mmCIF file of C-alpha atoms in Angstrom:
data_model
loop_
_atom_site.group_PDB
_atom_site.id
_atom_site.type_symbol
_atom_site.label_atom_id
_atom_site.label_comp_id
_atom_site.label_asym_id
_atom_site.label_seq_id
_atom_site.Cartn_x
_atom_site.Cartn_y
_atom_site.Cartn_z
ATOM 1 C CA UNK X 510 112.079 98.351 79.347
ATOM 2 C CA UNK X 511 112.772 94.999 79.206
ATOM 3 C CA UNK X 512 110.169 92.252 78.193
ATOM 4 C CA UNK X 513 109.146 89.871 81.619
ATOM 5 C CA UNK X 514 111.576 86.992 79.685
ATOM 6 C CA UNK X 515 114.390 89.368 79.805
ATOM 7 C CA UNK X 516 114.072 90.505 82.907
ATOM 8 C CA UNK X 517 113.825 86.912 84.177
ATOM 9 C CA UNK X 518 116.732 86.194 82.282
ATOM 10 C CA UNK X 519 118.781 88.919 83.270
ATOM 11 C CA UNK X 520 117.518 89.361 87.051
ATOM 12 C CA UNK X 521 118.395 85.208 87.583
ATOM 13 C CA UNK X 522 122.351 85.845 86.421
ATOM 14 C CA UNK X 523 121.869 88.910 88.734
ATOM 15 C CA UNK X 524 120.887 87.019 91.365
ATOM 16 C CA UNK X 525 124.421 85.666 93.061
ATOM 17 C CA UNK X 526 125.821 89.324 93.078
ATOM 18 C CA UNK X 527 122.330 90.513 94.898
ATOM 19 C CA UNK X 528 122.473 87.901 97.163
ATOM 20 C CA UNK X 529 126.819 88.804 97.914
ATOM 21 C CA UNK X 530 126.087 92.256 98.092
ATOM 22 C CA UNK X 531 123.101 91.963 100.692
ATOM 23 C CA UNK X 532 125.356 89.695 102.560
ATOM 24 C CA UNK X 533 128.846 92.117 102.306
ATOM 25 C CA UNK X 534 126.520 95.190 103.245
ATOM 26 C CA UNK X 535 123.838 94.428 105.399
ATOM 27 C CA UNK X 536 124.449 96.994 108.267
ATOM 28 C CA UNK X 537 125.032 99.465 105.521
ATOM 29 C CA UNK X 538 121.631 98.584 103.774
ATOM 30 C CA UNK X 539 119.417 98.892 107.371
ATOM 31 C CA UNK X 540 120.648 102.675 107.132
ATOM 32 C CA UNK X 541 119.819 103.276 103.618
ATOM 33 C CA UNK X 542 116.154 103.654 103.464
ATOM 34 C CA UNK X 543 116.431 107.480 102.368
ATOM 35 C CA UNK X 544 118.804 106.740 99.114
ATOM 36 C CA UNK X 545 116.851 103.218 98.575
ATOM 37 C CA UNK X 546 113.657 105.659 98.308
ATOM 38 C CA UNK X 547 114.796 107.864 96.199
ATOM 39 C CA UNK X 548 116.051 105.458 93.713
ATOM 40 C CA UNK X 549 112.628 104.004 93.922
ATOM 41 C CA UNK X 550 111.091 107.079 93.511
ATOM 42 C CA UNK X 551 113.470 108.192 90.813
ATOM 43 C CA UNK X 552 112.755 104.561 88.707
ATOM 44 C CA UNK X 553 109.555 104.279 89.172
ATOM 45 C CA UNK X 554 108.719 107.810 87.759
ATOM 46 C CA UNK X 555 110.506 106.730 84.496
ATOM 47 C CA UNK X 556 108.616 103.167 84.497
ATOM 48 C CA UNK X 557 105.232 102.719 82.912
ATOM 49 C CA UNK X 558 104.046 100.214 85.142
ATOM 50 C CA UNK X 559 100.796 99.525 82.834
ATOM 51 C CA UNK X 560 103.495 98.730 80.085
ATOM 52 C CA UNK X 561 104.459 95.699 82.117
ATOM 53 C CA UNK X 562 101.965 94.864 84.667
ATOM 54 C CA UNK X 563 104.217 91.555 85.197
ATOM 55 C CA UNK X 564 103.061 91.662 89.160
ATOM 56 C CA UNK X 565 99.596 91.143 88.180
ATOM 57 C CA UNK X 566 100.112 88.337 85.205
ATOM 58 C CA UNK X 567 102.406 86.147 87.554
ATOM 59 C CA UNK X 568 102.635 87.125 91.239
ATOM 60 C CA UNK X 569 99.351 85.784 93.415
ATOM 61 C CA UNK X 570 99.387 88.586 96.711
ATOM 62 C CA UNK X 571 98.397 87.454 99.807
ATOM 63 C CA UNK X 572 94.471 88.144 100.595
ATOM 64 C CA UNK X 573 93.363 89.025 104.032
ATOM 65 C CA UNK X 574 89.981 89.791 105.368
ATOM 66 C CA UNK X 575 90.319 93.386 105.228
ATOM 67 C CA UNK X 576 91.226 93.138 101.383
ATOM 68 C CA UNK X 577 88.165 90.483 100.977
ATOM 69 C CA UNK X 578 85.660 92.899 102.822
ATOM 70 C CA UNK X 579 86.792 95.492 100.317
ATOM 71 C CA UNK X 580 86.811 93.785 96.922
ATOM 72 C CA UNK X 581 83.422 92.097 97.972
ATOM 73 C CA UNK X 582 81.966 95.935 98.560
ATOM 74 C CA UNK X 583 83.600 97.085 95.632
ATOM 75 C CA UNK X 584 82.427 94.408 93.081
ATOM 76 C CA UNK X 585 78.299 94.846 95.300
ATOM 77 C CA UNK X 586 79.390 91.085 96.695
ATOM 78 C CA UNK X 587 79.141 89.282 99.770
ATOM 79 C CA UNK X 588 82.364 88.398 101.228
ATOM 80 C CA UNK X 589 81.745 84.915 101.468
ATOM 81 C CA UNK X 590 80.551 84.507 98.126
ATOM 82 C CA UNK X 591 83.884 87.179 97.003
ATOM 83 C CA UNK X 592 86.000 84.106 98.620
ATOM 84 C CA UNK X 593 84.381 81.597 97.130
ATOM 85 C CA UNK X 594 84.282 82.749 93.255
ATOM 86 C CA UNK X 595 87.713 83.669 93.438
ATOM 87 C CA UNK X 596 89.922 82.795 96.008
ATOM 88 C CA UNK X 597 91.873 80.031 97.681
ATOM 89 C CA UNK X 598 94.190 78.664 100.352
ATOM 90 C CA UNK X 599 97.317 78.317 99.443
ATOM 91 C CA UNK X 600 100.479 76.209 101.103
ATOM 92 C CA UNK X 601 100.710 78.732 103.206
ATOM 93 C CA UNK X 602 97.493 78.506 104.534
ATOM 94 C CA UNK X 603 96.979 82.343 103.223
ATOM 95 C CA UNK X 604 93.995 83.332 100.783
ATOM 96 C CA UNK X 605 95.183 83.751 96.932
ATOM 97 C CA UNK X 606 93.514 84.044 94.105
ATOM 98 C CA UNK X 607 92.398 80.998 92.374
ATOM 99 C CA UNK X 608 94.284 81.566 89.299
ATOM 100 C CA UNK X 609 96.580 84.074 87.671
ATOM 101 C CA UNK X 610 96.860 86.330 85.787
ATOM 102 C CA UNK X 611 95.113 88.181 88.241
ATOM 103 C CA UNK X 612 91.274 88.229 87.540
ATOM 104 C CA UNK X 613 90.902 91.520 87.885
ATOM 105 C CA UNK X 614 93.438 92.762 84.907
ATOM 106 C CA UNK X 615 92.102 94.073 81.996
ATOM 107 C CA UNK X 616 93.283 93.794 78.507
ATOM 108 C CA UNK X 617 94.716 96.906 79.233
ATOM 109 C CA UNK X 618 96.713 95.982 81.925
ATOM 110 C CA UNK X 619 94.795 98.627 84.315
ATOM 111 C CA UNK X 620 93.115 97.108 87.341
ATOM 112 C CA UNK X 621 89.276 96.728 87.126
ATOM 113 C CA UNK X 622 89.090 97.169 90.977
ATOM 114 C CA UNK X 623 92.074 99.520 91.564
ATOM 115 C CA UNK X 624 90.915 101.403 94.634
ATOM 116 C CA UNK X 625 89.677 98.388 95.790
ATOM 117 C CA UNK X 626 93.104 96.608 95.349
ATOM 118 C CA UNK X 627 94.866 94.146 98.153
ATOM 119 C CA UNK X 628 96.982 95.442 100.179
ATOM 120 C CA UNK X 629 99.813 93.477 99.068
ATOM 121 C CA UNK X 630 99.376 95.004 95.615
ATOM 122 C CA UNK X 631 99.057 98.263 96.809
ATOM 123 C CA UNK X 632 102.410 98.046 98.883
ATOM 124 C CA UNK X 633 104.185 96.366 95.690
ATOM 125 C CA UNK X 634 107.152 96.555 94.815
ATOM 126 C CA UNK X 635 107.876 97.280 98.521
ATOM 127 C CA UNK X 636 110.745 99.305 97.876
ATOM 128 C CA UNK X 637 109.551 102.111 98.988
ATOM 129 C CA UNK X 638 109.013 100.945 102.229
ATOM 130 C CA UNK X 639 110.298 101.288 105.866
ATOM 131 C CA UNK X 640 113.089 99.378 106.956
ATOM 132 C CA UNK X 641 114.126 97.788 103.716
ATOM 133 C CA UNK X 642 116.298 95.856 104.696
ATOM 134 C CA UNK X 643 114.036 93.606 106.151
ATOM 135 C CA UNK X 644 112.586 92.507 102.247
ATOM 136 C CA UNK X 645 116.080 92.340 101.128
ATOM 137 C CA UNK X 646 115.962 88.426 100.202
ATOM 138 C CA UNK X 647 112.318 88.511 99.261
ATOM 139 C CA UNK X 648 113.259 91.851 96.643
ATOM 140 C CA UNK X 649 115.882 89.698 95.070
ATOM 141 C CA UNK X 650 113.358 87.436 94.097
ATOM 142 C CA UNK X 651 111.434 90.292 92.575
ATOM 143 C CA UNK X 652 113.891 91.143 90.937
ATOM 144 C CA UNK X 653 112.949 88.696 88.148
ATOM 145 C CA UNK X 654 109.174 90.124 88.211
ATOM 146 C CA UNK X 655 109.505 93.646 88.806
ATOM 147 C CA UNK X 656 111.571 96.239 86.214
ATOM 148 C CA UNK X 657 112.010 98.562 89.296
ATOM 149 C CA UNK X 658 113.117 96.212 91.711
ATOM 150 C CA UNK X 659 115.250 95.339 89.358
ATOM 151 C CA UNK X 660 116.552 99.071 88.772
ATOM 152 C CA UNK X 661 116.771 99.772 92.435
ATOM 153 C CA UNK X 662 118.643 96.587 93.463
ATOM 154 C CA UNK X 663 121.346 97.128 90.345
ATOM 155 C CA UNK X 664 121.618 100.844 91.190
ATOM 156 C CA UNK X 665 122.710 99.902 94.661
ATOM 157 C CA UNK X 666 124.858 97.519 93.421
ATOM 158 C CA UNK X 667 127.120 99.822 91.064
ATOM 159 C CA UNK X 668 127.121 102.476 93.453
ATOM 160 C CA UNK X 669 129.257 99.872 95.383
ATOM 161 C CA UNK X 670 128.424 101.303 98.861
#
């Protein structure tokens, strides 16, 4: 597996022939969420995720209510006083946390509230997902965080659909 600065590296020259290939092949893509999901399934089974855990050192999820009332329960908090130790609003007016890496990684890179977890991180890297097509732009970006986004997006690629 690549190291985070590799993948950067690598996923950024990658980027232009994501971005023509989403472009050449979108009406393709919107029909592809079978092979797209098995390719995710297939990668992520051969990624160690807690190797990595490059989501939760540099990506700051979304927070909504629902994820605050749960992480406050988990961690025996009130969720006002869960929003105030450790969130924010961000630009986009959404809750994130106040800093990163997320303060909920261990040293180990497992999560200390896992079953707790946002939403967003338990959806991630999304390409598993219905409709896939929809994320298309936004898992080109990931690309440069995620080793299996980075898989799935290069697998399409080469198959040259």
């Amino acid at each position: 597996m690549k190291s985070p600065e590799e993948l950067k590296i690598v996923a950024a020259k990658m980027e232009p022939l994501f971005v023509q290939f989403y472009k050449k092949n979108k009406k393709k893509i919107e029909k592809m969420d079978a092979e797209i999901h098995y390719l995710h399934q297939k990668i992520s089974d051969n990624t160690d995720c807690l190797a990595c855990a490059n989501c939760c050192k540099s990506l700051g999820p979304a927070i909504y209510d629902k994820d605050i009332e749960r992480m406050a329960k988990a961690l025996k908090m009130k969720p006002s006083a869960f929003v105030q130790s450790y969130l924010k609003i961000d630009q986009d007016n959404d809750y994130v946390f106040q800093s990163m890496p997320c303060p909920f990684l261990m040293p180990d890179n497992y999560c200390s509230i896992y079953e707790a977890r946002p939403k967003a991180c338990r959806e991630y890297p999304h390409t598993d997902r219905k409709k896939f097509s929809q994320i298309f732009n936004l898992s080109i970006k990931n690309t440069q965080t995620c080793p299996i986004v980075f898989e799935v997006l290069d697998a399409l690629v080469r198959k040259k659909i």
